[in-house]
Amino acid sequence: MWIGLLFSVMSMSTFLQQQNSEAFGLPIEETQEMLESYRTLTIHCLVTANYLQPSRHTIETLILHFAVDQNVNVDADIGNWLLIGLVVRIALRMGLHRDPSHWPNIRPLQAELRRRIWIALYQMDFFTSTQVGLPRIIKDSQCDTRPPAHLFDDDISFEHDEIPSERSLTDPTPLSFIIHRNKIIKVAGEIYDVTEAAPPSHATISILSTKLQSALDDLPPWLQAKPSQASIADNPVTMLNRIFVNILFHKAMYTLHKQNFLKSMVGEEGIESSNICVNSALSILEHQHRLSEEMEPCGLMFNIRWKVATSLNHEFLQATMMLCLALTRINADTADENALQLRQNITVPLLFTKGLWVKNTERSSEARRAVEVITAVLKDPNELNKAETSVSDGK
Ligand SMILES: *[C@@H]1O[C@H](CO)[C@@H](O)[C@H](O)[C@H]1NC(C)=O
C-alpha cells in the first residue's frame, strides 16, 4: 500500500505538472501517458494490498486516487460518485467518523491526521453528490469527528503527548479555509438532504436560510464577499477561496428554493423563491465572468487556473440552466416593464456565458449541452423542457 500511495502522489504531481505543461516544456502526450501509467499502477497496488481490508496508507491512497480522477474528468461523472461512496464506507469502517478522542490510545498527531482526512472526505462527499444530484453518503447525525485543529505541519510531531494550542483561525491558510468552508458545507448539506424528496415547508426554508446566513456572517473578513475592485491587493488564492465560498452560499440558497422554483409555485412564496434562484444564478455567473478574465495569461489567477477548471464547472452549468428556465417563463410578447428588464438582466449574462462554454465544447459534453440549451432558449422562448429536466437532474 505504501507503494500505491507513492504512485498516487506521482499521479497527482503529474496532473499538476500537466496543468502547466507549457512552463515545463513537456509535450502534453508524454505527461498524459505518464499520468495514465501512474493511475493504473495505483489501482494495481490498491488491489494487490486489498483496499477492502484497510491498513496503513489505504485511505490516503484512495483519497488521492479519487482526487486525481475527479480532476481529470472535466464533466461530472457518476463513476466519481460511486468511488467516493466506496472510499467513505472504508473510512467509516476505520471509524474516521467518530472523534479520535474516544480512543485514548490514538496519539495526538494521528488524531489530527484522522480529523483532516475526515473533513476532506466530508467535503468530497458533498460536492460529488450535488454534482450528480444523488444522495450524500455521510449522515451528520452519525458522526462526531471534530474539525482538525488549525496547526501548521511542524507544530505537531510524533513526540507530542497533547495537541499543541491551535493557531488563530482568522488568518488565511489552506487549512483555515477548509475549516471555515466546512461550516457552510454543513448547512448546505442539510439543505440538500431536506430538499431531496419534496419541497421544504415554509418554516423549514425560513429556519435554514437563517442558519445559512449566520454561518456566512461568522466567516472571517477575508472570506466575506467584497467588490472586485477592493480585492486587487489580495493574494490570488485568497481571492479564489472567497469566490468559492460565495458560490457555495448561492448554491445552498438556490438549492433551498429550487423545488418551489421548478414547480412554478404561485403566490408570494413562489415569487420569492424564483427571485432568489435567479439572483443566486446571476451572482454565480458573475463570478464565472470575473474568473474567466483573471485566468487569461495576464490575469491574477493565471497560475492557479487549474484550481478552477473542474471544481466550478458544474456550478456554472447549473446556474446557466436555471437562468435558461427562468427565461422561458417570461412571455416573449410581454409589455410589462419589469418583465422586460428581467429578461434583459438574464439574457446578457447568458450570451456571455455561452461564449465561455463554446470554448470548451470539444472536451466537455456539459459545455456542449449548455451551448445547445442557451441557443435554444434564446431562439425559442418555449423550449421549456430541456432546461427544466436539466435543472431537476442536478445537471
Ligand atoms: C435588473 O438589473 C438591475 C441592475 O442590477 C437591477 O437594478 C434591477 O432591479 C434588475 N431588474 C429586475 C427586474 O430584475
Coordinates of C-alpha atoms and ligand atoms in Angstrom, one line a residue:
M1 CA 0.0 0.0 0.0
W2 CA 2.9 2.3 0.6
I3 CA 4.0 1.9 -3.0
G4 CA 0.4 2.6 -4.0
L5 CA 0.5 5.8 -2.0
L6 CA 3.7 6.7 -3.8
F7 CA 2.1 6.1 -7.2
S8 CA -1.0 8.2 -6.2
V9 CA 1.3 11.0 -5.2
M10 CA 3.1 10.7 -8.5
S11 CA -0.3 10.8 -10.4
M12 CA -1.2 13.9 -8.6
S13 CA 2.1 15.5 -9.3
T14 CA 1.9 14.6 -12.9
F15 CA -1.6 16.1 -13.1
L16 CA -0.4 19.3 -11.6
Q17 CA 2.6 19.4 -13.9
Q18 CA 0.3 18.9 -16.8
Q19 CA -1.6 22.0 -15.9
N20 CA 1.5 24.0 -16.5
S21 CA 3.0 21.9 -19.2
E22 CA 4.0 24.9 -21.4
A23 CA 6.0 26.2 -18.5
F24 CA 7.8 22.9 -18.0
G25 CA 8.3 22.5 -21.8
L26 CA 6.8 19.0 -21.7
P27 CA 4.7 17.7 -24.5
I28 CA 1.1 17.0 -23.3
E29 CA 1.0 13.5 -24.8
E30 CA 4.0 12.5 -22.8
T31 CA 2.6 13.6 -19.5
Q32 CA -0.8 12.1 -20.4
E33 CA 0.9 8.7 -20.9
M34 CA 2.7 9.1 -17.6
L35 CA -0.4 10.0 -15.8
E36 CA -2.3 7.0 -17.2
S37 CA 0.5 4.7 -16.1
Y38 CA 0.7 6.0 -12.5
R39 CA -3.1 5.8 -12.2
T40 CA -3.1 2.2 -13.4
L41 CA -0.2 1.3 -11.1
T42 CA -2.0 2.9 -8.1
I43 CA -5.0 0.7 -8.9
H44 CA -2.8 -2.4 -9.1
C45 CA -1.4 -1.6 -5.7
L46 CA -4.8 -0.9 -4.2
V47 CA -6.0 -4.3 -5.4
T48 CA -2.8 -6.2 -4.5
A49 CA -2.8 -4.8 -1.0
N50 CA -6.5 -5.4 -0.7
Y51 CA -8.0 -2.0 -0.1
L52 CA -11.2 -3.6 1.3
Q53 CA -9.2 -4.6 4.3
P54 CA -7.9 -1.1 5.2
S55 CA -4.4 -0.9 6.7
R56 CA -1.8 1.8 6.9
H57 CA -1.9 4.2 3.9
T58 CA -5.1 2.7 2.4
I59 CA -7.4 5.7 2.9
E60 CA -4.7 8.2 1.9
T61 CA -4.1 6.3 -1.3
L62 CA -7.8 6.1 -2.1
I63 CA -8.4 9.8 -1.5
L64 CA -5.5 10.8 -3.7
H65 CA -6.6 8.4 -6.4
F66 CA -10.2 9.8 -6.2
A67 CA -8.9 13.4 -6.3
V68 CA -6.9 12.8 -9.4
D69 CA -9.8 11.0 -11.0
Q70 CA -12.1 13.9 -10.2
N71 CA -9.8 16.5 -11.7
V72 CA -9.1 14.5 -14.8
N73 CA -12.8 14.2 -15.7
V74 CA -14.0 17.6 -16.9
D75 CA -17.6 16.6 -16.7
A76 CA -19.4 15.4 -13.6
D77 CA -19.1 11.7 -13.7
I78 CA -21.3 9.1 -12.0
G79 CA -18.1 6.9 -11.5
N80 CA -16.8 9.6 -9.1
W81 CA -19.9 9.3 -7.0
L82 CA -19.6 5.5 -6.9
L83 CA -16.0 5.8 -6.0
I84 CA -16.5 8.3 -3.2
G85 CA -19.2 6.1 -1.8
L86 CA -16.7 3.3 -1.5
V87 CA -14.0 5.5 0.0
V88 CA -16.4 6.9 2.6
R89 CA -17.6 3.4 3.6
I90 CA -14.0 2.3 4.0
A91 CA -13.4 5.4 6.2
L92 CA -16.5 4.5 8.2
R93 CA -15.1 1.0 8.7
M94 CA -11.9 2.6 10.1
G95 CA -14.0 4.7 12.5
L96 CA -13.0 8.0 11.0
H97 CA -16.5 9.4 11.5
R98 CA -16.0 9.2 15.3
D99 CA -13.8 11.7 17.0
P100 CA -10.4 10.1 17.9
S101 CA -10.8 11.3 21.5
H102 CA -13.0 8.3 22.1
W103 CA -9.9 6.1 21.8
P104 CA -7.2 7.1 24.3
N105 CA -4.5 5.0 22.5
I106 CA -4.6 7.2 19.4
R107 CA -1.7 9.6 19.6
P108 CA -2.3 13.4 19.1
L109 CA -0.6 13.5 15.7
Q110 CA -2.6 10.5 14.5
A111 CA -5.8 12.0 15.8
E112 CA -5.2 15.2 13.9
L113 CA -4.5 13.3 10.7
R114 CA -7.7 11.4 11.1
R115 CA -9.6 14.6 11.6
R116 CA -8.0 16.1 8.5
I117 CA -8.9 13.0 6.4
W118 CA -12.5 13.1 7.6
I119 CA -13.0 16.7 6.8
A120 CA -11.7 16.2 3.3
L121 CA -14.0 13.2 2.8
Y122 CA -16.9 15.1 4.1
Q123 CA -16.4 17.9 1.6
M124 CA -15.8 15.5 -1.3
D125 CA -19.0 13.6 -0.5
F126 CA -21.0 16.8 -0.5
F127 CA -19.6 18.1 -3.8
T128 CA -19.6 14.8 -5.6
S129 CA -23.2 14.1 -4.6
T130 CA -24.6 17.5 -5.5
Q131 CA -22.8 17.3 -8.9
V132 CA -24.7 14.2 -9.9
G133 CA -27.9 15.1 -8.0
L134 CA -27.8 11.9 -5.9
P135 CA -27.9 11.4 -2.1
R136 CA -24.8 12.1 0.1
I137 CA -23.4 9.1 1.9
I138 CA -22.4 10.7 5.2
K139 CA -25.2 11.2 7.7
D140 CA -24.3 14.0 10.1
S141 CA -26.3 12.5 12.9
Q142 CA -24.0 9.5 13.0
C143 CA -20.7 11.4 13.0
D144 CA -19.0 13.4 15.8
T145 CA -15.5 13.9 14.4
R146 CA -14.4 17.5 15.3
P147 CA -12.8 19.7 12.6
P148 CA -9.0 19.5 12.7
A149 CA -7.1 21.9 14.9
H150 CA -5.6 24.8 12.9
L151 CA -1.9 23.8 13.2
F152 CA 1.0 24.0 10.8
D153 CA 2.8 20.8 9.8
D154 CA 5.7 21.5 12.1
D155 CA 3.6 22.5 15.1
I156 CA 3.0 18.8 15.9
S157 CA 5.1 15.7 15.7
F158 CA 5.1 12.1 16.9
E159 CA 6.6 13.2 20.3
H160 CA 3.6 15.3 21.3
D161 CA 1.5 13.9 24.1
E162 CA -1.0 16.6 23.8
I163 CA -2.3 18.6 20.9
P164 CA -0.5 22.0 21.0
S165 CA -2.6 25.1 21.2
E166 CA -4.3 26.0 18.0
R167 CA -3.3 28.9 15.8
S168 CA -5.8 31.7 15.3
L169 CA -8.4 30.9 12.6
T170 CA -8.6 34.5 11.4
D171 CA -5.6 34.3 9.1
P172 CA -5.9 32.9 5.6
T173 CA -4.2 29.5 5.3
P174 CA -5.2 26.4 3.2
L175 CA -6.3 24.6 6.3
S176 CA -8.2 27.5 7.8
F177 CA -10.1 27.9 4.5
I178 CA -11.1 24.2 4.7
I179 CA -12.2 24.6 8.3
H180 CA -14.3 27.7 7.6
R181 CA -15.8 26.3 4.4
N182 CA -16.9 23.2 6.3
K183 CA -19.3 25.3 8.4
I184 CA -21.1 26.4 5.3
I185 CA -21.0 23.0 3.7
K186 CA -22.6 21.5 6.8
V187 CA -25.6 23.8 6.4
A188 CA -25.6 23.4 2.6
G189 CA -25.6 19.6 3.1
E190 CA -28.5 19.8 5.5
I191 CA -30.4 21.9 2.9
Y192 CA -29.5 19.4 0.2
D193 CA -30.8 16.5 2.3
V194 CA -34.2 18.1 3.2
T195 CA -35.0 19.3 -0.3
E196 CA -34.2 15.9 -1.9
A197 CA -37.6 14.3 -1.9
A198 CA -40.1 17.1 -1.7
P199 CA -40.2 20.9 -1.4
P200 CA -39.4 22.0 2.1
S201 CA -42.1 23.7 4.1
H202 CA -42.2 27.4 4.5
A203 CA -41.0 27.1 8.1
T204 CA -38.0 24.9 7.1
I205 CA -37.0 27.3 4.4
S206 CA -37.0 30.1 6.9
I207 CA -35.0 28.2 9.6
L208 CA -32.4 27.0 7.1
S209 CA -31.9 30.3 5.4
T210 CA -31.3 32.0 8.8
K211 CA -28.9 29.2 9.7
L212 CA -27.0 29.7 6.4
Q213 CA -26.9 33.4 6.7
S214 CA -25.5 33.2 10.2
A215 CA -22.8 30.7 9.1
L216 CA -21.9 33.2 6.4
D217 CA -21.8 36.1 8.8
D218 CA -19.4 34.1 11.1
L219 CA -16.8 33.9 8.4
P220 CA -13.6 36.0 8.9
P221 CA -13.4 39.2 6.9
W222 CA -11.0 37.6 4.3
L223 CA -13.7 35.2 3.3
Q224 CA -16.6 37.7 3.2
A225 CA -17.7 38.8 -0.3
K226 CA -16.3 42.1 -1.3
P227 CA -16.4 44.1 -4.6
S228 CA -13.8 43.0 -7.0
Q229 CA -12.1 46.4 -7.1
A230 CA -11.5 46.1 -3.3
S231 CA -9.6 42.7 -3.7
I232 CA -6.9 43.7 -6.2
A233 CA -4.2 43.7 -3.5
D234 CA -5.2 40.2 -2.1
N235 CA -3.3 37.0 -2.7
P236 CA -5.0 35.3 -5.8
V237 CA -5.6 32.1 -3.8
T238 CA -7.4 34.1 -1.1
M239 CA -9.4 35.8 -3.7
L240 CA -10.3 32.5 -5.3
N241 CA -11.2 31.0 -1.9
R242 CA -13.5 33.9 -1.2
I243 CA -15.2 33.3 -4.5
F244 CA -15.5 29.6 -3.8
V245 CA -17.3 30.3 -0.5
N246 CA -19.6 32.8 -2.1
I247 CA -20.6 30.4 -4.9
L248 CA -21.2 27.8 -2.2
F249 CA -23.5 30.1 -0.4
H250 CA -25.5 30.9 -3.5
K251 CA -25.6 27.2 -4.4
A252 CA -27.1 26.4 -0.9
M253 CA -29.5 29.3 -1.3
Y254 CA -30.9 28.2 -4.7
T255 CA -31.0 24.5 -3.5
L256 CA -33.3 25.6 -0.8
H257 CA -35.7 27.3 -3.2
K258 CA -35.2 25.2 -6.3
Q259 CA -38.2 22.9 -5.8
N260 CA -40.6 25.8 -5.5
F261 CA -39.0 27.5 -8.5
L262 CA -39.2 24.3 -10.6
K263 CA -42.8 23.7 -9.7
S264 CA -43.5 27.4 -10.6
M265 CA -45.3 27.7 -7.3
V266 CA -47.8 30.6 -7.4
G267 CA -48.3 33.3 -4.8
E268 CA -45.8 35.4 -2.8
E269 CA -43.7 32.4 -1.8
G270 CA -43.3 31.3 -5.3
I271 CA -42.2 34.7 -6.5
E272 CA -39.7 35.0 -3.7
S273 CA -38.2 31.6 -4.4
S274 CA -38.0 32.4 -8.1
N275 CA -36.3 35.7 -7.4
I276 CA -33.8 34.0 -5.1
C277 CA -32.9 31.3 -7.6
V278 CA -32.5 33.9 -10.4
N279 CA -30.4 36.2 -8.3
S280 CA -28.2 33.4 -7.0
A281 CA -27.7 32.1 -10.5
L282 CA -26.8 35.6 -11.7
S283 CA -24.3 36.0 -8.9
I284 CA -22.7 32.7 -9.8
L285 CA -22.4 33.7 -13.5
E286 CA -20.9 37.0 -12.4
H287 CA -18.1 35.0 -10.7
Q288 CA -17.7 33.0 -13.8
H289 CA -17.2 36.1 -15.8
R290 CA -14.7 37.5 -13.4
L291 CA -12.7 34.3 -13.1
S292 CA -12.6 33.9 -16.9
E293 CA -10.9 37.3 -17.1
E294 CA -8.5 36.6 -14.2
M295 CA -7.5 33.3 -15.8
E296 CA -6.3 34.9 -19.0
P297 CA -2.5 35.0 -19.4
C298 CA -2.2 38.4 -17.9
G299 CA -4.8 37.8 -15.2
L300 CA -4.2 37.5 -11.5
M301 CA -5.2 33.8 -11.4
F302 CA -3.4 32.6 -14.5
N303 CA -1.0 30.4 -12.4
I304 CA -3.8 28.8 -10.4
R305 CA -6.3 28.4 -13.2
W306 CA -6.3 24.6 -12.8
K307 CA -7.9 25.0 -9.4
V308 CA -10.9 26.5 -11.1
A309 CA -11.3 24.3 -14.1
T310 CA -13.2 21.3 -12.9
S311 CA -14.4 22.2 -9.5
L312 CA -16.6 25.0 -10.6
N313 CA -17.8 23.9 -14.0
H314 CA -20.8 22.2 -12.5
E315 CA -21.9 25.2 -10.5
F316 CA -21.7 27.4 -13.6
L317 CA -23.7 24.9 -15.6
Q318 CA -26.4 24.6 -13.0
A319 CA -26.7 28.4 -12.8
T320 CA -26.8 28.6 -16.6
M321 CA -29.6 26.1 -16.8
M322 CA -31.6 27.9 -14.1
L323 CA -31.4 31.1 -16.0
C324 CA -32.5 29.4 -19.2
L325 CA -35.5 28.0 -17.4
A326 CA -36.3 31.4 -15.9
L327 CA -36.1 33.0 -19.3
T328 CA -38.6 30.5 -20.8
R329 CA -41.1 31.6 -18.2
I330 CA -41.1 35.2 -19.4
N331 CA -43.6 35.8 -22.1
A332 CA -41.8 37.0 -25.1
D333 CA -44.5 39.4 -26.1
T334 CA -44.9 40.9 -22.6
A335 CA -45.2 44.7 -22.3
D336 CA -44.6 44.6 -18.6
E337 CA -41.7 46.9 -17.9
N338 CA -40.4 44.7 -15.0
A339 CA -40.5 41.5 -17.0
L340 CA -38.7 43.2 -19.9
Q341 CA -36.0 44.4 -17.6
L342 CA -35.6 40.9 -16.0
R343 CA -35.4 39.4 -19.5
Q344 CA -32.6 41.8 -20.3
N345 CA -30.9 41.1 -17.0
I346 CA -30.9 37.4 -17.8
T347 CA -30.1 37.5 -21.5
V348 CA -26.9 39.5 -21.3
P349 CA -25.1 37.2 -18.9
L350 CA -26.4 34.1 -20.8
L351 CA -24.9 35.4 -24.0
F352 CA -21.6 36.0 -22.3
T353 CA -21.5 32.6 -20.6
K354 CA -22.4 31.0 -23.9
G355 CA -19.2 32.4 -25.3
L356 CA -17.2 30.7 -22.5
W357 CA -18.9 27.4 -22.9
V358 CA -18.3 27.4 -26.7
K359 CA -14.5 27.4 -26.0
N360 CA -14.9 24.0 -24.2
T361 CA -17.3 22.1 -26.4
E362 CA -14.5 19.9 -27.7
R363 CA -13.5 18.4 -24.4
S364 CA -16.7 18.6 -22.4
S365 CA -20.2 17.3 -23.1
E366 CA -21.6 19.5 -20.4
A367 CA -20.3 22.5 -22.3
R368 CA -22.0 21.3 -25.5
R369 CA -25.2 20.8 -23.6
A370 CA -25.0 24.3 -22.1
V371 CA -24.4 25.9 -25.6
E372 CA -27.3 23.8 -27.0
V373 CA -29.8 24.9 -24.3
I374 CA -28.8 28.6 -24.4
T375 CA -29.1 28.7 -28.1
A376 CA -32.5 27.0 -27.9
V377 CA -34.0 29.3 -25.3
L378 CA -32.7 32.5 -26.9
K379 CA -34.2 31.4 -30.1
D380 CA -37.4 29.9 -28.9
P381 CA -38.8 31.0 -25.6
N382 CA -41.0 27.9 -25.4
E383 CA -38.1 25.5 -25.2
L384 CA -39.0 24.8 -21.6
N385 CA -38.4 21.1 -21.3
K386 CA -34.7 20.9 -21.8
A387 CA -33.9 23.5 -19.3
E388 CA -36.4 22.0 -16.8
T389 CA -35.1 18.5 -16.9
S390 CA -31.5 19.8 -16.7
V391 CA -32.2 21.7 -13.6
S392 CA -34.1 18.9 -11.9
D393 CA -31.4 16.2 -12.6
G394 CA -28.9 18.4 -11.0
K395 CA -27.1 18.6 -14.3
Ligands
LIG1 C1 -32.0 44.3 -13.4 O1 -30.7 44.6 -13.0 C2 -30.6 45.9 -12.4 C3 -29.1 46.2 -12.2 O2 -28.5 45.1 -11.5 C4 -31.4 46.0 -11.2 O3 -31.3 47.3 -10.5 C5 -32.8 45.7 -11.5 O4 -33.6 45.6 -10.3 C6 -33.0 44.3 -12.2 N1 -34.4 44.2 -12.7 C7 -35.1 43.1 -12.5 C8 -36.5 43.2 -12.9 O5 -34.6 42.1 -12.0

